[in-house]
Coordinates of C-alpha atoms in Angstrom, one line a residue:
M1 CA 42.5 -8.4 32.0
G2 CA 45.1 -7.6 29.4
R3 CA 44.3 -10.7 27.2
P4 CA 40.6 -10.0 26.4
T5 CA 41.7 -6.4 25.6
T6 CA 44.3 -7.8 23.1
T7 CA 41.6 -10.2 21.6
V8 CA 39.1 -7.4 21.2
R9 CA 41.7 -5.1 19.4
R10 CA 42.8 -8.2 17.2
L11 CA 39.2 -8.8 16.2
G12 CA 38.4 -5.1 15.7
A13 CA 41.4 -4.8 13.3
Q14 CA 40.3 -8.0 11.4
A15 CA 36.8 -6.5 11.1
A16 CA 38.3 -3.3 9.6
R17 CA 40.0 -5.1 6.8
P18 CA 38.0 -7.3 4.6
P19 CA 39.4 -10.7 3.7
G20 CA 41.2 -10.6 0.0
V21 CA 39.3 -13.5 -1.1
L22 CA 36.2 -11.8 -0.2
V23 CA 37.1 -8.6 -1.9
L24 CA 38.2 -10.6 -5.1
L25 CA 34.8 -12.5 -5.3
G26 CA 32.9 -9.1 -4.7
L27 CA 35.1 -7.4 -7.6
L28 CA 34.3 -10.4 -10.0
V29 CA 30.6 -10.2 -9.3
A30 CA 30.6 -6.3 -9.7
A31 CA 32.8 -6.5 -13.0
T32 CA 30.2 -8.9 -14.3
S33 CA 27.2 -6.8 -13.4
L34 CA 28.8 -3.7 -15.1
L35 CA 29.3 -5.4 -18.4
P36 CA 26.1 -4.3 -19.7
L37 CA 26.7 -0.8 -18.6
G38 CA 30.1 -0.9 -20.3
F39 CA 28.3 -1.9 -23.6
V40 CA 25.9 0.9 -23.2
V41 CA 28.6 3.5 -22.6
V42 CA 30.7 2.2 -25.7
S43 CA 27.7 1.9 -28.0
A44 CA 26.7 5.5 -27.0
A45 CA 30.2 6.9 -27.7
E46 CA 29.8 5.9 -31.3
L47 CA 27.4 8.7 -31.7
G48 CA 28.9 12.0 -32.3
P49 CA 28.0 15.0 -30.1
A50 CA 25.6 16.7 -32.7
E51 CA 23.9 13.4 -33.2
A52 CA 23.7 12.7 -29.5
W53 CA 22.3 16.3 -28.7
H54 CA 19.8 15.9 -31.7
L55 CA 18.5 12.5 -30.2
L56 CA 18.1 14.1 -26.7
T57 CA 16.4 17.3 -27.7
R58 CA 13.6 15.5 -30.0
P59 CA 10.1 16.2 -28.7
R60 CA 9.7 12.3 -28.5
F61 CA 12.4 11.9 -26.1
D62 CA 11.0 14.8 -24.0
D63 CA 7.7 12.7 -23.8
L64 CA 9.4 9.6 -22.9
L65 CA 11.4 11.3 -20.1
W66 CA 8.6 12.8 -18.7
N67 CA 6.3 9.7 -18.8
T68 CA 9.4 7.9 -17.1
T69 CA 9.8 10.5 -14.3
R70 CA 6.1 10.6 -13.4
L71 CA 5.6 7.0 -13.5
L72 CA 8.5 6.5 -11.2
V73 CA 7.2 9.0 -8.9
G74 CA 3.5 7.9 -8.9
G75 CA 4.5 4.1 -8.8
V76 CA 7.0 4.4 -6.0
A77 CA 4.8 6.6 -3.8
L78 CA 1.6 4.4 -4.3
S79 CA 3.8 1.3 -3.5
L80 CA 5.0 2.7 -0.5
A81 CA 1.7 3.8 0.6
L82 CA 0.0 0.3 0.0
G83 CA 3.1 -1.6 1.1
V84 CA 3.8 0.1 4.4
G85 CA 0.0 0.9 5.3
C86 CA -0.8 -2.7 4.7
A87 CA 2.1 -4.0 6.8
W88 CA 1.0 -1.9 9.7
L89 CA -2.6 -3.1 9.5
V90 CA -1.5 -6.8 9.5
V91 CA 1.3 -6.7 12.1
R92 CA 0.4 -3.8 14.4
T93 CA -3.3 -3.5 14.6
D94 CA -6.0 -6.0 15.9
L95 CA -7.2 -6.6 12.4
P96 CA -9.5 -9.8 12.0
L97 CA -8.0 -12.5 10.1
A98 CA -4.5 -11.1 9.8
R99 CA -2.9 -14.3 8.8
L100 CA -5.4 -14.7 5.9
W101 CA -4.9 -11.1 4.8
H102 CA -1.1 -11.7 4.9
G103 CA -1.3 -14.2 2.5
V104 CA -3.5 -12.4 0.3
L105 CA -1.4 -9.2 0.4
C106 CA 1.5 -11.6 -0.7
A107 CA -0.3 -13.2 -3.5
P108 CA 0.0 -10.3 -6.2
L109 CA 3.7 -11.5 -6.6
A110 CA 2.5 -14.4 -8.2
V111 CA 0.9 -12.4 -11.0
P112 CA 3.4 -11.0 -13.2
A113 CA 3.2 -7.3 -14.3
F114 CA 2.6 -8.1 -18.0
V115 CA -0.1 -10.6 -16.9
N116 CA -1.8 -8.2 -14.8
G117 CA -1.6 -5.7 -17.6
Y118 CA -3.2 -8.5 -19.6
G119 CA -5.9 -8.9 -17.3
W120 CA -6.8 -5.2 -17.2
I121 CA -6.5 -4.2 -20.7
S122 CA -8.6 -7.3 -21.9
T123 CA -11.2 -6.1 -19.4
T124 CA -11.2 -2.5 -20.0
H125 CA -9.3 0.1 -22.2
A126 CA -9.6 2.8 -19.6
V127 CA -6.5 1.8 -18.1
Q128 CA -4.4 3.0 -21.0
S129 CA -3.5 6.3 -19.3
Y130 CA -0.9 7.5 -16.9
W131 CA -3.1 6.7 -13.8
G132 CA -4.1 3.4 -15.4
A133 CA -0.3 2.6 -15.7
V134 CA 0.5 3.7 -12.3
L135 CA -2.3 1.7 -10.9
V136 CA -1.5 -1.5 -12.7
V137 CA 2.3 -1.3 -11.8
S138 CA 1.6 -0.3 -8.3
L139 CA -0.6 -3.3 -7.7
S140 CA 1.9 -5.7 -9.1
Y141 CA 5.0 -4.3 -7.3
Y142 CA 3.7 -3.1 -3.9
P143 CA 4.5 -6.5 -2.2
L144 CA 8.3 -5.6 -2.7
V145 CA 7.7 -3.0 0.0
Y146 CA 5.2 -5.0 2.0
L147 CA 7.2 -8.0 2.6
P148 CA 10.2 -6.4 4.0
T149 CA 8.1 -4.2 6.0
V150 CA 6.2 -6.8 7.5
A151 CA 9.5 -8.6 8.4
A152 CA 11.0 -5.3 9.9
L153 CA 7.9 -4.8 12.1
S154 CA 7.7 -8.4 13.4
R155 CA 11.2 -8.3 14.5
L156 CA 11.3 -4.8 15.8
D157 CA 12.1 -4.3 19.5
S158 CA 8.7 -2.9 21.3
S159 CA 10.5 -1.3 24.0
V160 CA 11.2 1.9 21.9
E161 CA 7.6 2.3 21.3
D162 CA 6.9 1.8 24.7
V163 CA 9.4 4.6 25.7
A164 CA 7.8 6.8 23.3
A165 CA 4.3 6.1 24.7
S166 CA 5.4 6.8 28.2
L167 CA 6.7 10.1 27.1
G168 CA 3.4 11.1 25.8
A169 CA 3.5 10.2 21.9
G170 CA 0.4 9.3 20.3
A171 CA 0.2 6.5 17.7
W172 CA 0.8 8.4 14.8
S173 CA 3.7 10.4 16.2
S174 CA 5.4 7.2 17.6
F175 CA 4.9 5.6 14.0
F176 CA 6.7 8.6 12.2
R177 CA 9.3 9.4 14.8
V178 CA 10.2 6.0 16.3
V179 CA 9.0 3.0 14.1
L180 CA 9.4 4.2 10.7
P181 CA 13.1 5.3 11.3
A182 CA 13.7 2.2 12.8
I183 CA 12.3 0.0 9.8
S184 CA 13.6 2.4 7.1
P185 CA 16.2 0.0 5.7
A186 CA 13.6 -2.5 4.9
V187 CA 11.1 0.1 3.4
L188 CA 13.9 2.0 1.6
G189 CA 15.2 -1.4 0.1
G190 CA 11.7 -2.4 -1.2
A191 CA 11.2 1.1 -2.6
L192 CA 14.5 1.0 -4.4
L193 CA 13.4 -2.4 -5.9
V194 CA 10.1 -1.0 -6.9
G195 CA 11.8 1.9 -8.6
L196 CA 14.3 -0.2 -10.5
H197 CA 11.5 -2.6 -11.9
L198 CA 9.6 0.5 -12.8
L199 CA 12.5 1.7 -15.0
G200 CA 13.1 -1.6 -16.7
E201 CA 9.3 -2.6 -16.9
Y202 CA 8.2 -3.2 -20.6
G203 CA 5.5 -5.9 -21.1
A204 CA 2.7 -4.2 -18.9
L205 CA 3.5 -0.8 -20.2
Q206 CA 3.5 -1.9 -23.8
L207 CA 0.0 -3.5 -23.2
L208 CA -1.1 -0.4 -21.6
N209 CA 0.1 1.7 -24.4
F210 CA 1.9 4.0 -21.9
P211 CA 5.4 4.7 -23.6
T212 CA 8.5 5.2 -21.5
L213 CA 12.0 5.2 -22.1
T214 CA 12.1 1.3 -21.9
T215 CA 9.4 1.0 -24.4
G216 CA 11.1 3.7 -26.7
I217 CA 14.3 1.6 -26.6
L218 CA 12.7 -1.5 -27.7
D219 CA 10.7 0.4 -30.3
Q220 CA 14.2 1.8 -31.6
Y221 CA 15.8 -1.6 -31.7
R222 CA 12.6 -3.1 -33.5
I223 CA 12.1 -0.6 -36.2
S224 CA 15.8 0.3 -37.1
F225 CA 18.0 -1.8 -34.9
N226 CA 19.9 1.3 -34.2
G227 CA 22.0 0.3 -31.2
P228 CA 23.9 3.5 -30.5
A229 CA 20.7 5.5 -30.6
A230 CA 18.9 3.2 -28.2
T231 CA 21.7 2.8 -26.0
M232 CA 21.9 6.6 -25.5
L233 CA 18.5 6.5 -24.2
A234 CA 19.5 3.5 -21.9
L235 CA 22.0 5.8 -20.4
V236 CA 19.3 8.0 -19.4
L237 CA 17.8 5.0 -17.5
V238 CA 21.2 4.5 -15.7
A239 CA 21.1 8.0 -14.6
F240 CA 17.7 7.4 -13.1
C241 CA 19.1 4.5 -11.5
L242 CA 22.2 6.3 -10.0
V243 CA 19.7 9.0 -8.5
L244 CA 17.6 6.2 -6.9
L245 CA 20.8 4.8 -5.5
G246 CA 22.0 8.1 -4.0
L247 CA 18.7 9.0 -2.5
E248 CA 18.2 5.5 -1.1
M249 CA 21.8 5.4 0.5
L250 CA 21.4 9.2 1.9
A251 CA 18.3 8.0 3.6
R252 CA 19.5 4.8 5.0
G253 CA 22.5 6.4 6.7
H254 CA 25.3 4.4 8.4
R255 CA 23.8 3.5 11.7
R256 CA 23.9 -0.1 12.7
R257 CA 20.4 -1.8 13.8
S258 CA 21.3 -5.2 14.8
R259 CA 21.4 -6.1 18.4
V260 CA 22.4 -9.2 20.4
G261 CA 19.6 -11.3 21.7
S262 CA 15.9 -11.4 20.5
G263 CA 14.7 -8.3 22.2
V264 CA 11.7 -8.4 24.5
G265 CA 9.8 -11.7 24.8
R266 CA 6.2 -10.2 24.2
A267 CA 4.8 -8.6 21.1
A268 CA 4.2 -5.0 20.7
A269 CA 0.8 -3.7 21.9
R270 CA -1.7 -3.9 19.0
H271 CA -3.5 -0.8 18.1
R272 CA -7.4 -1.3 18.5
L273 CA -9.2 -0.5 15.4
G274 CA -12.6 -0.5 17.0
R275 CA -15.6 0.5 14.9
S276 CA -13.3 1.2 11.9
A277 CA -12.1 -2.7 11.7
P278 CA -15.1 -3.5 9.2
A279 CA -14.2 -0.5 7.1
W280 CA -10.5 -1.4 7.1
S281 CA -11.3 -5.2 6.2
A282 CA -13.5 -3.9 3.2
A283 CA -10.6 -1.7 2.1
L284 CA -8.3 -4.7 1.9
L285 CA -10.8 -6.7 0.2
G286 CA -11.1 -4.0 -2.5
L287 CA -7.4 -4.2 -2.8
A288 CA -7.3 -8.0 -3.3
L289 CA -10.4 -7.5 -5.9
L290 CA -7.9 -5.1 -7.9
T291 CA -4.8 -7.2 -7.6
L292 CA -6.1 -10.6 -7.9
G293 CA -9.7 -10.5 -9.0
V294 CA -9.4 -8.6 -12.3
P295 CA -6.5 -10.6 -13.7
L296 CA -7.7 -14.0 -12.4
L297 CA -11.2 -13.4 -13.7
S298 CA -10.0 -12.3 -16.9
L299 CA -7.8 -15.3 -17.4
L300 CA -10.8 -17.7 -16.4
R301 CA -13.1 -15.7 -18.7
W302 CA -10.6 -16.4 -21.6
L303 CA -9.8 -20.0 -20.7
V304 CA -13.7 -20.8 -21.4
R305 CA -14.2 -18.6 -24.3
G306 CA -13.8 -19.9 -27.9
S307 CA -11.8 -22.8 -29.4
S308 CA -8.5 -20.8 -29.1
S309 CA -8.3 -21.4 -25.3
S310 CA -8.0 -25.0 -25.5
L311 CA -5.0 -26.1 -23.6
P312 CA -1.8 -26.4 -25.8
G313 CA -0.8 -29.8 -24.2
G314 CA 2.9 -30.7 -25.1
D315 CA 3.9 -27.0 -25.8
L316 CA 2.6 -25.9 -22.4
A317 CA 4.5 -28.7 -20.7
A318 CA 7.8 -28.0 -22.3
A319 CA 7.5 -24.3 -21.7
L320 CA 6.6 -25.1 -18.0
T321 CA 9.6 -27.5 -17.4
T322 CA 12.0 -25.1 -19.1
T323 CA 10.8 -22.2 -17.0
L324 CA 11.1 -24.1 -13.7
G325 CA 14.7 -25.0 -14.4
L326 CA 15.7 -21.7 -15.5
A327 CA 14.0 -20.2 -12.4
V328 CA 15.7 -22.4 -10.1
A329 CA 19.2 -22.0 -11.7
G330 CA 18.8 -18.2 -11.8
G331 CA 17.7 -17.9 -8.1
V332 CA 20.5 -20.1 -6.7
L333 CA 23.3 -18.3 -8.9
A334 CA 22.3 -14.9 -8.1
T335 CA 21.8 -15.5 -4.2
V336 CA 25.2 -17.2 -4.3
A337 CA 26.6 -14.1 -6.3
A338 CA 25.1 -11.9 -3.9
L339 CA 26.4 -13.3 -0.8
P340 CA 30.0 -11.8 -0.9
I341 CA 28.7 -8.3 -2.1
A342 CA 26.2 -8.3 1.1
W343 CA 28.8 -9.8 3.4
L344 CA 31.3 -6.9 2.5
A345 CA 28.6 -4.3 2.9
V346 CA 27.3 -5.4 6.3
R347 CA 30.4 -6.6 8.0
Y348 CA 32.9 -3.9 6.3
R349 CA 32.8 -0.3 5.7
G350 CA 34.8 1.6 3.2
V351 CA 35.0 3.4 -0.1
L352 CA 35.9 0.1 -2.0
V353 CA 33.2 -1.9 -0.4
T354 CA 30.6 1.0 -1.0
A355 CA 31.7 1.0 -4.8
I356 CA 31.4 -2.8 -5.1
E357 CA 27.8 -2.9 -3.5
R358 CA 26.5 0.0 -5.7
A359 CA 28.0 -1.6 -8.8
V360 CA 25.5 -4.6 -8.8
Y361 CA 22.5 -2.2 -9.3
P362 CA 22.8 -0.2 -12.5
A363 CA 22.2 -3.1 -14.6
N364 CA 18.8 -3.6 -13.0
A365 CA 17.7 -0.2 -14.4
L366 CA 18.5 -1.4 -18.0
P367 CA 15.7 -3.0 -20.2
G368 CA 16.2 -6.8 -20.2
I369 CA 16.9 -6.5 -24.2
V370 CA 19.8 -4.2 -23.5
V371 CA 21.5 -6.5 -21.2
A372 CA 20.8 -9.4 -23.7
L373 CA 22.3 -7.3 -26.5
A374 CA 25.4 -6.7 -24.3
L375 CA 26.0 -10.3 -23.6
V376 CA 25.1 -11.3 -27.3
T377 CA 27.8 -8.7 -28.3
I378 CA 30.4 -10.1 -25.7
S379 CA 29.7 -13.7 -26.4
I380 CA 30.1 -13.4 -30.2
R381 CA 33.2 -11.4 -30.1
V382 CA 35.0 -13.1 -27.2
V383 CA 33.5 -16.6 -26.9
P384 CA 31.5 -17.4 -30.4
S385 CA 30.6 -20.9 -29.1
L386 CA 28.5 -19.5 -26.1
Y387 CA 26.4 -17.5 -28.4
Q388 CA 22.6 -18.5 -27.8
T389 CA 23.4 -21.0 -25.0
L390 CA 21.8 -21.7 -21.7
P391 CA 24.8 -20.5 -19.6
V392 CA 24.7 -16.9 -21.1
L393 CA 21.0 -16.8 -20.7
V394 CA 21.5 -17.7 -17.0
V395 CA 24.1 -15.0 -16.5
G396 CA 21.7 -12.5 -18.0
Y397 CA 19.2 -13.6 -15.4
V398 CA 22.0 -13.1 -12.5
I399 CA 23.0 -9.6 -13.9
L400 CA 19.3 -8.6 -14.2
F401 CA 18.1 -9.8 -10.6
L402 CA 21.2 -9.7 -8.5
P403 CA 19.9 -6.4 -6.9
R404 CA 17.0 -8.6 -5.7
A405 CA 19.3 -11.0 -4.0
A406 CA 21.5 -8.3 -2.7
V407 CA 18.7 -6.5 -1.0
G408 CA 17.4 -9.7 0.6
V409 CA 20.7 -11.1 1.7
R410 CA 21.9 -7.8 3.2
G411 CA 18.5 -7.3 5.0
T412 CA 19.2 -10.8 6.5
L413 CA 22.7 -10.2 7.3
E414 CA 21.9 -6.8 9.3
L415 CA 19.9 -8.9 11.6
A416 CA 22.9 -11.3 12.5
P417 CA 25.3 -9.2 14.9
P418 CA 28.9 -9.5 13.9
V419 CA 29.7 -9.6 17.7
L420 CA 28.7 -13.2 17.5
E421 CA 31.3 -14.1 15.2
D422 CA 33.7 -12.1 17.2
V423 CA 33.0 -14.3 20.4
A424 CA 33.2 -17.5 18.2
T425 CA 36.8 -16.5 17.0
S426 CA 37.6 -15.5 20.6
L427 CA 37.0 -19.2 21.5
G428 CA 39.0 -20.4 18.9
C429 CA 37.1 -20.6 15.8
T430 CA 38.5 -19.4 12.4
R431 CA 36.7 -16.4 10.7
T432 CA 35.3 -19.0 8.2
G433 CA 34.4 -21.4 10.7
A434 CA 32.7 -19.0 12.7
A435 CA 30.7 -17.8 9.7
R436 CA 29.7 -21.3 8.8
R437 CA 28.9 -22.4 12.4
V438 CA 27.2 -19.0 13.9
T439 CA 26.2 -16.8 11.0
L440 CA 25.0 -19.2 8.4
P441 CA 22.3 -20.9 10.4
L442 CA 20.9 -17.4 11.2
V443 CA 20.7 -16.3 7.7
L444 CA 19.8 -19.6 6.0
P445 CA 16.0 -18.8 6.0
G446 CA 16.7 -15.3 4.5
L447 CA 18.9 -16.9 1.9
A448 CA 15.9 -19.3 1.0
A449 CA 13.7 -16.2 0.6
S450 CA 16.0 -14.7 -1.7
V451 CA 16.3 -17.7 -4.0
A452 CA 12.5 -17.7 -4.0
L453 CA 12.4 -13.9 -4.8
V454 CA 14.8 -14.1 -7.8
S455 CA 13.4 -17.5 -9.0
L456 CA 10.0 -15.5 -9.1
A457 CA 11.6 -12.9 -11.2
V458 CA 13.4 -15.3 -13.6
G459 CA 10.3 -17.3 -14.1
T460 CA 8.4 -14.2 -15.4
E461 CA 11.1 -12.5 -17.2
L462 CA 10.3 -11.8 -20.8
T463 CA 12.5 -9.4 -22.9
A464 CA 16.0 -10.8 -22.3
T465 CA 14.7 -14.2 -22.8
L466 CA 13.3 -13.5 -26.1
L467 CA 16.7 -12.5 -27.3
L468 CA 19.1 -15.0 -25.3
A469 CA 17.1 -18.2 -25.5
P470 CA 18.6 -20.7 -27.5
I471 CA 16.5 -21.4 -30.6
G472 CA 13.6 -23.8 -30.1
T473 CA 13.7 -23.0 -26.3
S474 CA 10.5 -21.3 -25.2
T475 CA 9.3 -20.2 -21.6
L476 CA 5.8 -19.6 -20.3
A477 CA 6.6 -15.9 -20.4
T478 CA 7.7 -15.9 -24.2
E479 CA 5.0 -18.1 -25.3
F480 CA 2.1 -16.1 -23.6
W481 CA 3.8 -12.8 -25.0
S482 CA 3.7 -14.1 -28.6
R483 CA 0.0 -14.8 -28.4
A484 CA -1.2 -11.8 -26.3
A485 CA 0.9 -9.5 -28.7
A486 CA -1.1 -10.9 -31.6
V487 CA -4.3 -10.1 -29.5
E488 CA -4.9 -14.0 -29.1
Y489 CA -6.1 -13.6 -25.6
G490 CA -7.7 -17.0 -25.5
A491 CA -4.6 -18.7 -26.5
A492 CA -2.4 -16.8 -24.2
A493 CA -4.7 -17.5 -21.1
P494 CA -3.2 -20.9 -20.3
Y495 CA 0.3 -19.9 -20.2
A496 CA -0.6 -17.0 -18.1
L497 CA -2.5 -19.2 -15.6
A498 CA 0.5 -21.5 -15.5
L499 CA 2.9 -18.5 -14.8
V500 CA 0.5 -17.8 -11.8
L501 CA 0.5 -21.3 -10.5
L502 CA 4.3 -21.7 -11.0
S503 CA 4.9 -18.6 -9.1
A504 CA 2.5 -19.5 -6.2
P505 CA 5.0 -21.5 -4.1
A506 CA 8.0 -19.0 -4.1
T507 CA 5.2 -16.5 -3.2
W508 CA 4.0 -18.4 -0.2
L509 CA 7.6 -19.0 0.8
L510 CA 8.3 -15.2 0.8
G511 CA 5.1 -14.5 2.8
R512 CA 6.2 -17.2 5.3
A513 CA 9.8 -15.9 5.4
A514 CA 8.7 -12.5 6.2
V515 CA 7.2 -13.3 9.7
S516 CA 9.2 -16.5 10.3
R517 CA 11.2 -14.8 13.2
N518 CA 7.9 -14.1 15.1
P519 CA 5.0 -15.7 13.7
R520 CA 2.8 -14.7 16.8
R521 CA 2.7 -11.0 15.6
L522 CA 0.2 -12.2 12.9
A523 CA -1.8 -14.3 15.6

């Protein structure tokens, strides 16, 4: 019996000490992600204390800070309510046509936030307010909470709910005391993504005429190209990001949630909606009309109105091809870059690993134009030949959307128990061989979903693309924006519709991946 004990101790020692190559890769990715933050800090340092204080105490800054704070609170809260509530209805109730509703609830990811804002603002100007902004951004981003919550609920072991029910807990008590803590990593990860996107959102808020720190930064650059003053505002966004990261890490805790085996063979008992089923179906139909009906009907209306809505032919095809290529390249590279980060975070614990993982998130809180300006400045000063080239543009995409990939890859690795690798190594496999032969097949569907999620974001990215794209290179987003900003809604409609159609396959893949481990939960 002494030999297995030695093996377990040896494996435990290896698990406590991450491989040097993995740490180096993680440090390289983290350092690259921190480049924009370093640019912000250096640029802000050019301001003297008096000038910085004057900037941060102006009435305009107070308005931007207040708008950003309340948009963040309202948008995340509404996205959480919609995402978790809809996931519970679809997975854990006897809602009619659950599979159909799942597809409908995933579909808003195919409509970029600025296209959604275009649809609403070209329909009614009543959305140009705080509540209008909260509504539009929440309708665009709640699927970032819905999808991971559906995945977590679909894979959750129902035995814990059975035990709670046997102890007299009702449906609501069981949800808040048993189910919600169990799926909290997925819910918190989605909420974090929503918060980070709201901090960096520009297109939709500009169309809705709701000023935030992000729109203020771009206004500052456009009016006076005052880099230090604008990056001082960006530092405030970084502070928001750090608060979100701290709250998410505190709420998540450090308890492992993976287990060996697939749990019970049967699905959890569905809660009967009874006579309220038609009302809940009507509520979901109303949500679908708000998320999909308004923007799509607006697009169709502008497509058939006036001569300006004629299809632009060659320009549209060129923009579509470029967008597709950049989306695939950005999605694959971001997922590859996120893999060592997520592996360290899940398999190894420690201060260094936590610092590496957290380092990838601050850049996502910065507006795309700040990340772009950082890369422009660095490329000009270090490697001038890379200025306004596609590699720099793709690196910008990776930095911006690495948090999406990191959250997706980490959530997948959390469900692959490390003990399986320990067993493989005890049978003679190397650590690398065990990861390739045991863990990789388990996480491959999650990696594909991560590529799709990042590709979806890259295909609809606007501000960084406007600055980093080589001269003569245009995407669907930039072509749409140039026309929508000029109030040429008819000319912008074909590009917006192409964006929606291009995003549809990735959205379908994400919806399928969310229930791939247990599709019967939506039967």
